[in-house]
Coordinates of C-alpha atoms in Angstrom, one line a residue:
Chain A
M76 CA 4.9 30.6 29.3
K77 CA 8.2 32.5 30.1
A78 CA 9.7 29.1 31.5
Y79 CA 8.5 27.3 28.1
K80 CA 10.1 30.2 26.1
K81 CA 13.6 30.5 28.0
K82 CA 13.9 26.5 27.2
V83 CA 13.0 27.1 23.9
L84 CA 15.7 29.9 23.3
V85 CA 17.8 27.1 24.9
Q86 CA 17.5 24.7 23.3
N87 CA 17.7 26.2 19.9
T88 CA 21.0 28.0 21.1
I89 CA 22.4 24.7 21.6
T90 CA 21.1 23.6 18.2
Y91 CA 23.2 26.7 16.7
A92 CA 26.2 26.3 19.3
L93 CA 26.6 22.7 17.7
V94 CA 26.7 23.2 14.1
I95 CA 29.0 26.6 14.7
A96 CA 31.2 24.5 17.1
S97 CA 31.5 21.8 14.6
Y98 CA 32.3 24.3 11.2
L99 CA 35.3 26.0 13.5
L100 CA 36.6 22.6 14.6
I101 CA 36.8 21.5 10.8
Q102 CA 38.1 24.2 9.7
A103 CA 40.5 23.9 12.6
L104 CA 41.4 20.4 11.4
I105 CA 41.8 21.6 7.5
A106 CA 44.2 24.6 8.5
G107 CA 46.1 21.7 11.0
D108 CA 46.0 19.7 7.3
L109 CA 44.8 16.7 9.5
I110 CA 41.9 16.1 7.1
N111 CA 41.9 13.6 4.2
S112 CA 41.1 14.8 1.1
L113 CA 37.8 12.5 0.9
L114 CA 36.6 13.8 4.1
K115 CA 37.1 17.2 2.5
G116 CA 35.2 16.2 -1.0
L117 CA 32.2 15.2 1.5
L118 CA 31.8 18.6 3.5
V119 CA 29.7 19.9 1.2
P120 CA 27.6 16.8 0.7
L121 CA 26.9 16.9 4.3
C122 CA 25.6 20.6 4.2
I123 CA 23.1 19.4 1.5
Y124 CA 22.0 16.4 3.6
V125 CA 22.0 18.2 6.6
I126 CA 19.6 21.0 5.1
L127 CA 17.5 18.3 3.4
A128 CA 17.1 16.8 6.5
V129 CA 15.8 19.1 8.5
S130 CA 13.4 20.4 5.6
L131 CA 12.1 17.0 5.5
N132 CA 11.7 16.9 9.1
L133 CA 9.2 19.7 8.7
T134 CA 7.1 17.4 7.1
V135 CA 7.3 14.2 8.7
G136 CA 8.0 15.6 11.8
I137 CA 5.8 18.7 12.5
L138 CA 3.5 18.4 10.1
G139 CA 2.8 14.6 10.5
E140 CA 2.6 13.5 6.3
L141 CA 4.6 10.8 5.0
S142 CA 6.2 12.6 2.0
L143 CA 8.8 10.4 -0.3
G144 CA 9.1 12.9 -2.6
H145 CA 11.9 15.2 -1.5
A146 CA 14.3 14.9 -4.1
G147 CA 12.0 15.5 -6.2
F148 CA 11.5 19.1 -5.0
M149 CA 15.8 18.8 -4.6
C150 CA 16.1 17.9 -8.8
V151 CA 13.7 20.7 -9.2
G152 CA 15.4 23.7 -7.3
A153 CA 18.6 22.1 -8.6
F154 CA 17.8 22.8 -12.4
A155 CA 16.2 25.7 -11.7
G156 CA 19.4 27.3 -10.1
A157 CA 21.9 25.9 -12.1
F158 CA 19.9 26.3 -15.5
F159 CA 19.4 30.3 -13.9
N160 CA 22.8 29.9 -13.2
Q161 CA 23.9 29.6 -17.2
M162 CA 21.4 31.7 -18.7
M163 CA 22.3 35.1 -16.6
E164 CA 26.1 34.1 -17.0
P165 CA 26.8 36.8 -20.1
S166 CA 25.1 39.7 -18.6
L167 CA 26.2 38.8 -14.8
P168 CA 29.9 37.9 -14.8
S169 CA 30.7 37.4 -11.0
D170 CA 30.2 33.5 -10.2
Q171 CA 29.2 34.6 -6.5
L172 CA 26.1 37.0 -7.3
R173 CA 24.7 34.4 -9.7
F174 CA 24.9 31.8 -7.3
L175 CA 23.1 33.8 -4.4
I176 CA 20.4 34.8 -6.4
A177 CA 20.6 31.4 -8.0
L178 CA 19.2 30.3 -4.5
F179 CA 16.6 32.2 -4.5
V180 CA 15.2 31.2 -8.1
G181 CA 15.8 27.5 -6.8
A182 CA 13.7 28.1 -3.9
A183 CA 11.4 30.0 -5.5
V184 CA 10.7 27.0 -8.1
A185 CA 10.5 24.4 -6.0
A186 CA 8.2 26.3 -3.5
A187 CA 5.9 26.8 -6.4
F188 CA 6.2 23.1 -6.8
G189 CA 5.3 22.4 -3.4
I190 CA 2.4 24.5 -3.5
L191 CA 1.3 22.9 -7.2
I192 CA 1.8 19.3 -6.0
G193 CA 0.5 20.6 -2.1
I194 CA -2.7 21.7 -3.1
P195 CA -4.1 18.4 -4.3
V196 CA -1.9 15.9 -2.8
L197 CA -2.5 17.6 1.0
R198 CA -6.2 16.1 0.5
L199 CA -5.2 12.5 0.7
K200 CA -3.8 10.3 3.8
G201 CA -1.3 9.2 5.3
D202 CA 0.3 6.2 2.8
Y203 CA -1.5 7.7 -0.2
L204 CA -0.1 11.0 0.4
A205 CA 3.2 8.7 0.3
I206 CA 2.7 6.8 -3.0
V207 CA 1.6 10.0 -4.5
T208 CA 4.7 12.1 -3.4
L209 CA 7.3 9.6 -4.7
A210 CA 5.1 9.7 -8.1
F211 CA 5.9 13.2 -8.1
G212 CA 9.6 12.8 -7.6
E213 CA 9.8 10.3 -10.5
I214 CA 7.8 12.0 -12.6
I215 CA 10.0 15.3 -12.2
K216 CA 13.3 13.3 -12.4
N217 CA 11.7 11.7 -15.7
V218 CA 10.7 14.9 -17.3
I219 CA 13.8 16.1 -16.9
N220 CA 15.5 13.3 -18.7
V221 CA 13.4 14.1 -22.2
L222 CA 13.8 18.2 -21.6
Y223 CA 15.9 20.4 -24.0
V224 CA 16.3 23.6 -23.0
G225 CA 18.2 26.5 -24.7
V226 CA 18.7 30.4 -25.1
D227 CA 19.1 32.6 -27.9
S228 CA 18.7 36.1 -28.6
R229 CA 14.5 35.0 -28.9
G230 CA 14.5 33.8 -25.6
I231 CA 14.2 30.5 -24.1
H232 CA 12.8 27.3 -26.4
L233 CA 11.1 24.3 -24.5
S234 CA 11.6 20.4 -26.4
F235 CA 11.0 16.8 -25.2
K236 CA 12.3 15.8 -28.2
D237 CA 16.2 16.3 -29.2
V238 CA 18.4 19.7 -29.7
A239 CA 17.5 19.8 -33.1
S240 CA 13.6 20.4 -32.3
L241 CA 14.9 23.2 -30.3
G242 CA 15.6 25.5 -33.9
L243 CA 18.1 27.7 -31.6
E244 CA 19.7 31.3 -33.6
E245 CA 23.9 30.5 -35.1
S246 CA 24.3 31.9 -31.4
G247 CA 22.3 30.6 -29.3
R248 CA 22.9 27.9 -26.8
V249 CA 21.9 24.3 -25.6
I250 CA 21.7 24.7 -21.5
I251 CA 19.7 21.6 -20.4
K252 CA 20.1 18.6 -22.7
G253 CA 18.1 15.8 -22.0
A254 CA 19.7 12.8 -20.1
Q255 CA 22.9 14.5 -20.3
G256 CA 21.5 17.2 -18.3
I257 CA 23.2 20.8 -17.5
T258 CA 27.0 20.7 -17.4
G259 CA 29.7 23.7 -16.8
T260 CA 27.6 25.3 -13.8
P261 CA 31.0 27.0 -11.7
K262 CA 31.5 25.4 -8.6
T263 CA 31.0 28.1 -6.2
A264 CA 29.9 25.9 -3.7
T265 CA 32.2 26.2 -0.3
F266 CA 31.8 24.5 3.2
T267 CA 31.3 28.4 4.6
I268 CA 28.6 28.7 1.9
G269 CA 26.6 25.4 3.4
I270 CA 27.6 25.9 6.5
I271 CA 25.9 29.6 6.3
L272 CA 22.5 27.7 4.3
V273 CA 22.1 24.9 6.8
L274 CA 22.5 28.0 10.0
I275 CA 19.7 30.1 7.7
T276 CA 17.7 26.7 7.5
L277 CA 17.8 26.0 11.1
F278 CA 16.9 29.5 11.7
I279 CA 13.7 29.1 9.1
V280 CA 12.7 26.0 10.7
L281 CA 13.2 26.0 14.5
N282 CA 11.3 29.7 14.2
M283 CA 8.1 28.1 12.8
I284 CA 8.0 25.4 14.8
H285 CA 8.5 27.7 18.5
S286 CA 5.6 30.3 16.1
R287 CA 1.9 30.4 16.3
T288 CA 2.2 28.9 12.4
G289 CA 4.3 26.2 13.9
R290 CA 2.0 25.3 16.6
A291 CA -0.8 25.7 14.7
I292 CA 1.0 22.8 12.1
M293 CA 1.2 20.9 15.0
A294 CA -2.0 20.9 16.3
I295 CA -3.7 19.6 12.5
R296 CA -0.5 16.9 13.0
D297 CA -1.7 15.6 16.6
N298 CA -5.7 15.7 15.8
R299 CA -6.7 17.4 12.2
I300 CA -10.6 17.3 13.8
A301 CA -9.8 19.3 16.8
A302 CA -7.4 21.9 14.8
E303 CA -10.5 22.5 12.7
S304 CA -13.1 23.2 15.1
V305 CA -10.8 25.5 17.4
G306 CA -10.3 27.9 13.7
I307 CA -7.2 26.3 12.3
D308 CA -7.0 26.7 8.2
I309 CA -5.6 23.2 7.9
T310 CA -5.0 24.0 4.2
K311 CA -3.2 26.6 4.8
Y312 CA -1.0 26.1 7.7
K313 CA -0.3 22.5 5.9
L314 CA 0.6 24.2 2.5
M315 CA 3.1 26.3 4.3
A316 CA 4.7 23.6 6.1
F317 CA 4.8 22.1 3.2
S318 CA 6.0 24.4 0.7
V319 CA 9.1 26.2 2.9
S320 CA 10.0 21.7 3.7
A321 CA 10.1 22.1 -0.3
A322 CA 11.8 25.1 -0.5
L323 CA 14.4 24.6 1.5
A324 CA 14.8 21.3 -0.5
G325 CA 15.5 23.3 -3.5
V326 CA 18.0 25.1 -1.7
A327 CA 20.0 22.4 -1.1
G328 CA 19.1 21.0 -4.9
V329 CA 21.2 24.6 -6.2
L330 CA 24.1 24.1 -3.5
Y331 CA 24.0 20.1 -4.9
A332 CA 24.0 21.3 -8.6
H333 CA 27.0 24.2 -7.5
N334 CA 29.0 21.4 -6.4
L335 CA 29.4 19.3 -9.3
A336 CA 30.4 20.1 -13.3
T337 CA 27.5 18.2 -14.3
L338 CA 24.4 17.8 -13.1
A339 CA 22.4 15.4 -14.4
A340 CA 19.1 13.7 -13.3
T341 CA 19.5 9.9 -12.2
P342 CA 17.6 7.1 -10.3
K343 CA 20.8 7.7 -7.5
N344 CA 21.0 11.1 -7.1
F345 CA 17.0 12.3 -7.9
G346 CA 15.0 9.0 -7.8
Y347 CA 13.1 7.8 -4.5
N348 CA 15.8 6.0 -3.4
M349 CA 17.7 9.7 -2.3
S350 CA 14.0 10.5 -0.9
I351 CA 14.6 7.6 1.3
T352 CA 17.8 8.2 1.8
I353 CA 16.6 11.4 3.6
L354 CA 13.8 10.3 5.3
V355 CA 15.9 7.5 7.1
F356 CA 18.0 10.7 8.1
V357 CA 14.6 11.8 10.2
V358 CA 13.3 8.7 11.6
M359 CA 16.7 7.6 12.7
G360 CA 17.4 11.2 14.2
G361 CA 13.8 11.0 16.0
I362 CA 10.9 12.5 14.2
G363 CA 10.3 16.0 14.7
S364 CA 13.9 16.2 16.6
I365 CA 16.1 18.8 14.6
R366 CA 19.0 18.7 16.6
G367 CA 18.6 14.7 16.0
S368 CA 17.9 15.2 12.0
I369 CA 21.5 16.6 12.0
I370 CA 23.2 13.9 14.0
A371 CA 21.8 11.4 11.6
A372 CA 22.1 13.0 8.7
V373 CA 26.2 14.1 9.9
V374 CA 26.5 10.4 10.8
L375 CA 25.0 8.1 8.9
T376 CA 26.4 9.9 5.6
L377 CA 30.1 9.6 7.2
L378 CA 29.1 5.8 8.0
P379 CA 29.7 4.2 4.8
E380 CA 32.4 6.3 4.0
M381 CA 34.6 5.0 7.4
L382 CA 33.5 1.6 6.3
R383 CA 35.3 2.2 2.8
G384 CA 37.8 -0.3 4.1
L385 CA 35.1 -3.0 4.4
N386 CA 34.5 -2.3 0.7
D387 CA 31.5 -5.0 -0.9
Y388 CA 30.3 -5.3 3.1
R389 CA 29.6 -1.5 3.7
M390 CA 26.2 -1.0 2.3
L391 CA 25.8 -4.7 3.9
I392 CA 26.5 -3.1 7.2
Y393 CA 24.6 -0.4 6.6
A394 CA 21.3 -2.1 6.2
V395 CA 22.0 -3.8 9.5
V396 CA 22.5 -0.9 11.2
L397 CA 19.1 0.3 10.1
I398 CA 17.2 -2.8 10.9
V399 CA 19.0 -3.0 15.0
M400 CA 18.7 0.8 15.5
M401 CA 15.1 0.5 14.5
L402 CA 14.7 -2.4 16.7
L403 CA 16.5 -1.3 19.4
T404 CA 14.5 2.0 19.3
S405 CA 10.7 1.2 18.3
S406 CA 10.3 -2.2 19.4
P407 CA 7.5 -1.9 22.3
R408 CA 10.0 -4.7 24.5
A409 CA 12.9 -2.9 23.9
I410 CA 11.5 0.0 25.1
E411 CA 9.8 -1.7 27.8
M412 CA 13.6 -2.7 29.3
R413 CA 15.2 0.4 28.9
E414 CA 12.4 1.8 30.8
R415 CA 13.0 -0.9 33.6
F416 CA 16.4 -0.5 33.8
F417 CA 16.8 3.0 34.3
A418 CA 13.7 2.7 36.8
F419 CA 16.1 0.3 38.1
R420 CA 19.0 2.9 38.1
K421 CA 17.0 5.9 39.4
T422 CA 15.6 3.4 42.6
G423 CA 19.0 1.6 43.3
K424 CA 20.4 5.5 43.5
K425 CA 17.9 6.6 46.3
G426 CA 17.8 3.6 48.1
A427 CA 21.8 4.2 48.6
Chain B
M203 CA -4.5 -2.9 -35.6
M204 CA -2.3 -5.9 -35.2
S205 CA 0.4 -4.2 -33.8
F206 CA -2.4 -2.1 -31.2
L207 CA -3.0 -5.6 -30.3
S208 CA -0.2 -7.1 -29.8
Y209 CA 1.0 -3.9 -28.0
F210 CA -2.5 -4.8 -25.5
I211 CA -1.7 -8.2 -24.8
N212 CA 1.9 -7.7 -23.9
G213 CA 1.0 -5.3 -21.9
V214 CA -2.3 -6.9 -19.9
S215 CA 0.9 -9.8 -19.1
L216 CA 3.2 -7.0 -18.2
G217 CA 0.1 -5.8 -16.0
S218 CA -0.4 -9.6 -15.1
V219 CA 3.1 -9.5 -13.1
Y220 CA 2.3 -6.1 -11.8
A221 CA -1.0 -7.9 -10.1
I222 CA 0.9 -10.5 -8.9
I223 CA 3.4 -9.2 -7.2
A224 CA 0.2 -6.0 -6.4
L225 CA -1.5 -9.0 -4.3
G226 CA 1.8 -9.2 -2.0
Y227 CA 1.5 -5.7 -1.1
T228 CA -1.8 -6.0 -0.9
M229 CA -2.4 -8.6 1.7
V230 CA 0.1 -7.7 3.9
Y231 CA -0.7 -4.2 3.8
G232 CA -4.6 -5.3 4.4
I233 CA -3.5 -7.5 7.3
A234 CA 0.0 -6.1 9.0
K235 CA -1.2 -1.9 8.4
M236 CA 2.1 -2.3 6.6
L237 CA 4.2 -0.6 3.1
N238 CA 6.5 -3.5 2.8
F239 CA 9.2 -2.0 1.0
A240 CA 11.2 -4.9 0.8
H241 CA 8.5 -7.1 -1.2
G242 CA 10.1 -6.3 -4.6
D243 CA 13.4 -7.8 -3.5
I244 CA 11.5 -10.4 -2.9
I245 CA 11.1 -11.4 -6.5
M246 CA 15.0 -10.7 -6.7
V247 CA 15.9 -13.5 -4.5
G248 CA 13.7 -15.6 -6.7
G249 CA 14.9 -14.7 -10.0
F250 CA 18.1 -15.1 -9.0
T251 CA 17.3 -18.7 -7.0
V252 CA 15.7 -20.0 -10.3
F253 CA 18.9 -19.1 -12.3
T254 CA 21.2 -20.8 -9.6
I255 CA 19.1 -23.8 -10.2
V256 CA 18.7 -24.1 -13.4
S257 CA 21.3 -21.9 -15.4
T258 CA 24.5 -22.6 -12.7
M259 CA 22.9 -26.3 -11.5
G260 CA 21.5 -27.2 -14.8
G261 CA 18.7 -28.3 -13.3
S262 CA 14.9 -28.4 -14.7
P263 CA 12.9 -25.2 -15.1
V264 CA 9.8 -27.4 -13.0
A265 CA 12.7 -27.5 -9.8
G266 CA 13.6 -24.4 -10.4
V267 CA 10.8 -22.5 -9.5
L268 CA 9.8 -24.8 -7.1
A269 CA 12.4 -23.9 -5.3
S270 CA 12.1 -20.7 -6.0
I271 CA 9.0 -20.3 -3.8
V272 CA 10.2 -22.1 -1.2
V273 CA 13.2 -20.1 -0.9
C274 CA 10.8 -16.9 -0.9
T275 CA 8.0 -18.4 1.4
V276 CA 11.0 -19.1 4.1
L277 CA 12.4 -15.7 3.4
G278 CA 9.3 -13.8 3.7
V279 CA 8.1 -15.6 6.9
T280 CA 11.8 -15.4 8.6
I281 CA 11.9 -11.7 7.4
E282 CA 8.7 -11.4 9.0
K283 CA 9.3 -13.1 12.4
V284 CA 12.8 -11.3 12.7
A285 CA 12.7 -7.9 11.3
Y286 CA 8.7 -7.1 11.7
R287 CA 6.9 -8.8 14.5
P288 CA 8.9 -7.0 16.8
L289 CA 7.8 -3.7 15.6
R290 CA 4.2 -4.6 15.3
D291 CA 2.3 -2.3 17.8
A292 CA 5.5 0.5 16.8
S293 CA 5.0 3.5 14.7
P294 CA 4.5 2.9 10.6
L295 CA 7.5 4.6 10.1
A296 CA 9.6 2.9 12.2
V297 CA 8.2 -0.4 10.1
L298 CA 8.4 1.6 7.0
I299 CA 12.2 2.0 7.8
T300 CA 12.8 -1.6 8.6
A301 CA 11.2 -2.6 5.9
I302 CA 13.9 -0.5 3.6
G303 CA 16.7 -2.0 5.7
V304 CA 15.5 -5.2 4.9
S305 CA 15.2 -4.2 1.2
Y306 CA 19.2 -3.0 1.4
L307 CA 20.4 -6.1 2.9
L308 CA 18.6 -8.1 0.4
Q309 CA 20.1 -6.3 -2.6
N310 CA 23.1 -6.4 -0.4
V311 CA 23.5 -9.5 0.0
A312 CA 22.3 -10.4 -3.9
L313 CA 25.8 -8.1 -4.6
L314 CA 27.7 -9.7 -2.6
I315 CA 27.0 -13.4 -4.1
F316 CA 26.4 -12.6 -7.9
G317 CA 27.9 -9.2 -8.8
S318 CA 26.3 -5.8 -10.3
N319 CA 26.9 -7.7 -13.7
A320 CA 23.7 -8.7 -15.2
R321 CA 22.8 -11.8 -16.0
Q322 CA 21.1 -13.8 -18.5
F323 CA 18.0 -15.7 -17.7
T324 CA 17.0 -18.3 -19.3
S325 CA 13.0 -18.6 -19.8
V326 CA 11.5 -21.0 -17.5
V327 CA 8.7 -20.8 -20.7
T328 CA 10.1 -22.9 -24.0
L329 CA 7.2 -23.2 -26.0
P330 CA 7.0 -21.8 -29.3
P331 CA 4.9 -18.3 -29.8
L332 CA 1.4 -18.9 -30.8
K333 CA 0.3 -17.0 -33.8
L334 CA -3.0 -16.1 -34.7
A335 CA -4.4 -13.8 -37.6
G336 CA -2.4 -16.4 -40.7
G337 CA 0.5 -15.1 -38.5
E338 CA 0.2 -11.4 -38.3
L339 CA -0.7 -11.5 -34.7
S340 CA 2.3 -13.8 -32.5
I341 CA 2.2 -14.0 -28.8
S342 CA 4.6 -15.2 -27.2
S343 CA 4.3 -18.1 -25.4
V344 CA 5.7 -16.6 -21.8
T345 CA 2.9 -13.7 -22.4
I346 CA 0.4 -16.6 -22.5
V347 CA 1.7 -19.1 -19.4
T348 CA 2.0 -15.0 -17.1
I349 CA -1.8 -14.3 -18.3
L350 CA -3.3 -18.2 -17.7
S351 CA -0.9 -17.8 -14.0
C352 CA -2.5 -14.5 -13.3
I353 CA -6.1 -15.7 -13.5
V354 CA -5.2 -18.8 -12.0
I355 CA -3.7 -17.1 -8.4
M356 CA -6.4 -15.0 -9.2
I357 CA -9.2 -17.8 -8.5
A358 CA -7.0 -19.7 -6.5
L359 CA -6.3 -16.8 -3.7
T360 CA -10.5 -15.6 -4.2
L361 CA -11.4 -19.2 -3.3
F362 CA -9.0 -19.9 -0.5
I363 CA -10.1 -16.5 0.9
N364 CA -13.8 -17.2 0.9
R365 CA -13.8 -21.1 1.8
T366 CA -10.5 -21.5 4.2
K367 CA -10.5 -20.9 7.5
V368 CA -7.5 -19.2 7.4
G369 CA -8.6 -17.1 4.8
Q370 CA -11.5 -16.3 7.0
A371 CA -8.9 -15.5 9.5
M372 CA -7.4 -13.1 7.6
L373 CA -10.1 -11.4 6.9
A374 CA -11.3 -10.7 10.1
V375 CA -7.5 -9.9 11.3
S376 CA -7.2 -7.4 8.2
E377 CA -10.9 -5.7 9.9
D378 CA -10.3 -5.5 13.7
R379 CA -7.2 -7.1 14.7
G380 CA -8.1 -6.3 18.7
A381 CA -11.5 -8.3 18.1
A382 CA -10.0 -10.8 16.0
T383 CA -7.8 -12.0 19.7
L384 CA -10.5 -12.1 21.6
M385 CA -12.4 -14.2 19.1
G386 CA -9.0 -16.7 19.6
I387 CA -7.7 -16.2 16.1
N388 CA -4.1 -16.9 16.5
V389 CA -3.0 -13.4 14.6
N390 CA 0.4 -14.0 14.7
G391 CA 0.2 -16.6 12.9
T392 CA -2.5 -15.6 10.7
I393 CA 0.1 -12.9 10.3
A394 CA 3.4 -15.3 9.2
V395 CA 0.5 -17.2 6.3
T396 CA 0.2 -13.6 4.6
F397 CA 3.4 -13.4 4.4
A398 CA 4.1 -16.6 3.1
I399 CA 1.5 -16.2 0.5
G400 CA 2.9 -12.6 -0.6
S401 CA 6.4 -14.3 -0.8
A402 CA 5.2 -17.1 -2.9
L403 CA 3.3 -15.4 -5.0
A404 CA 6.7 -12.3 -5.6
A405 CA 8.6 -15.8 -6.0
V406 CA 6.0 -16.9 -9.4
A407 CA 6.5 -12.7 -10.3
G408 CA 10.0 -13.1 -9.8
V409 CA 10.0 -16.1 -12.6
L410 CA 7.5 -14.9 -14.9
L411 CA 9.3 -11.2 -15.2
C412 CA 12.6 -12.2 -15.6
S413 CA 11.2 -14.8 -18.4
A414 CA 10.0 -11.9 -19.9
Y415 CA 12.7 -9.4 -19.4
P416 CA 15.9 -11.5 -18.8
S417 CA 18.2 -9.8 -17.4
L418 CA 18.6 -10.2 -13.9
T419 CA 20.1 -7.8 -11.5
P420 CA 20.2 -7.7 -7.6
Y421 CA 18.0 -3.9 -8.6
T422 CA 15.7 -6.3 -10.4
G423 CA 13.0 -5.8 -8.2
S424 CA 12.9 -3.0 -6.7
M425 CA 11.2 -0.7 -10.0
P426 CA 8.4 -3.4 -10.5
G427 CA 8.5 -3.6 -6.6
I428 CA 7.5 0.1 -7.1
K429 CA 4.8 0.0 -9.8
A430 CA 3.1 -2.6 -8.3
F431 CA 2.9 -0.8 -5.3
V432 CA 1.6 2.1 -7.4
A433 CA -0.8 -0.8 -9.2
A434 CA -1.9 -1.4 -5.5
V435 CA -2.8 1.6 -4.7
F436 CA -4.2 2.5 -7.6
G437 CA -6.8 -0.5 -7.2
G438 CA -7.6 0.4 -3.5
I439 CA -4.7 -0.7 -1.2
G440 CA -5.8 -3.8 0.9
S441 CA -8.6 -4.5 -2.1
I442 CA -7.8 -8.4 -3.6
P443 CA -9.9 -7.2 -6.7
G444 CA -8.3 -4.0 -6.8
A445 CA -5.0 -5.5 -7.4
M446 CA -5.7 -7.4 -10.2
I447 CA -7.5 -4.2 -11.8
G448 CA -5.2 -1.8 -10.8
G449 CA -1.9 -4.1 -12.2
I450 CA -3.6 -5.2 -15.3
L451 CA -4.8 -1.5 -16.2
L452 CA -1.3 -0.1 -15.6
G453 CA 0.7 -2.7 -17.7
I454 CA -1.5 -1.9 -20.5
I455 CA -1.5 1.6 -19.6
E456 CA 2.4 1.5 -19.2
N457 CA 2.9 -0.5 -22.9
L458 CA 0.8 2.0 -24.7
A459 CA 2.8 4.4 -23.5
K460 CA 5.7 3.3 -24.6
A461 CA 4.2 2.3 -27.9
Y462 CA 2.3 5.4 -29.1
I463 CA 3.9 8.4 -26.7
S464 CA 7.1 8.4 -25.6
S465 CA 9.0 5.2 -24.4
Q466 CA 11.2 7.4 -21.9
L467 CA 8.2 9.2 -20.6
S468 CA 5.9 5.8 -20.1
D469 CA 7.1 6.2 -16.1
A470 CA 5.9 9.8 -16.0
I471 CA 2.9 8.9 -17.7
V472 CA 2.1 6.1 -15.7
F473 CA 2.6 7.9 -12.2
S474 CA 0.4 10.5 -14.2
V475 CA -2.4 8.5 -14.0
L476 CA -2.4 7.3 -10.4
I477 CA -2.1 10.9 -8.9
L478 CA -5.5 12.0 -11.5
V479 CA -7.1 8.4 -10.3
L480 CA -6.4 9.5 -6.6
L481 CA -7.6 13.1 -7.4
V482 CA -10.8 11.9 -7.8
R483 CA -11.1 8.5 -5.8
P484 CA -8.5 9.6 -2.8
T485 CA -9.1 5.7 -2.3
G486 CA -8.1 4.4 -5.2
I487 CA -10.8 2.4 -7.7
L488 CA -11.9 -0.5 -5.4
G489 CA -11.0 1.3 -1.8
R490 CA -12.8 1.7 0.6
K491 CA -14.7 4.8 2.1
I492 CA -13.1 5.7 5.2
S493 CA -15.1 8.1 7.1
E494 CA -13.7 9.9 10.1
K495 CA -15.8 9.9 13.6
V496 CA -15.0 12.5 16.0

């Protein structure tokens, strides 16, 4: 047990060190003006993707349930955070303070949705769970696109039709404008804040995995019936993993909302394609490996940008890389060949 | 009343397209236990093949439809052989990601060839609309052809599966792959046939879909693909009559929701109904209950 704890500590330290080292490296590059503006603009999105990938890994890798609705939780968090920020603007003048509280609001609302969705959905299994989470993500996106919310002295007004039907007073403000979303959120998100949030995410997820809770969750993943028979409360732990994962996605959403002037729910940013992109990070990084998720999220976000010179061909190359990587890493024949190669090298060394 | 009937019939027609696509999903799932995310994009390839032959090369619609069936069948079998077969015994997630990769690949190849602008698709069905009740109810010929093709496909497929050796082999493989191998069934061949049929159906669905909604882009197939996937789950994934019922119900719900509740919320309503159905029947309408053995 002591040796195990030490190993975990070393592994976790490597993960944290990796993030901090890349942060310092990039800061040094920025100070030396060695980084182009395109890459600079990608720094906060990179943090967002890393948080999303790590949090989805909690559901897919640790809990072992396939979720295709992660972008939905991000969407909920983003809109909750941005809404809070705008609503509180008159009473809380500090942008930073509002952003900080918005992070908590986004996380709390996303977690609430996680529990709300999780209670019925986690009874389903495998592909059924995948399709329901996908459906949930699409519902969120769809509803936000027709949602109008305004604030005046009497309180908050909701409508699914248009601005006029909100019935606001003269002094009232419309905050969520249907398909146009929320405009004018201050761009408070910075790379430093992003990295801090990544570290907090890692701290939460890694500690959770290596705690009693994490072992219970993994026991459910490996054998639900055996876990149940030793007295693990399946629903409780499943919900716990699912809602923590949702809350962290909500945090990523708040970060996303504070990095853009306009926040609108389009198929591109909150649709199922986004959920799939995040899932690709998790699978390519190695299911259940947190460090792998971080690396895959960074590499796979940068790859299409690096290939920008190839213009029309970049997404094509991305697709081919995806297929070839999966064939090379997961097909039984490739695994066998790899093992034989390493076995040969080992015995070769011994013979010499 | 007449407007309700017209919405209803259009719903059945849209549902028939979903049903045809869902059949492909459900057969592949039943036999290979994989979610073929690229299925929706095969529809798009079918649409573009017809577009190229009829609008660009000036061929006859019949030649266009036949060519698109051939192209999609070959494409489906090739994808299965190159991308899915090596991963037959790998984790389901690995196969899922590969399927997503194939889907991106097809979309981007289409994007390179045809560009991102929507192409105007000329309907392959050029008969006059059917007028009923003294001209009050007008049903377009595409709608009728769609519903009829769906019925024909359903009957043909049921006969094929129940009456032919290949069909029985498909049932056996989906029941228990290991036992089927021991009985001397060519599992790889059977799975290839399943992909061929699924892709041919996707081509038909593509032609019908583009005839009814005549705008064609490289992303045309993805939303109907997802909807059909929902329909397959709705009816109980792996079940052929389930896919049929699921597809048609979905089409009707979608069209009625569009007409009477809100056109913008119709997708949300469709997905909410799916969630409700799965809460009551966790394996879909006609899905089999799987009991767990310890």
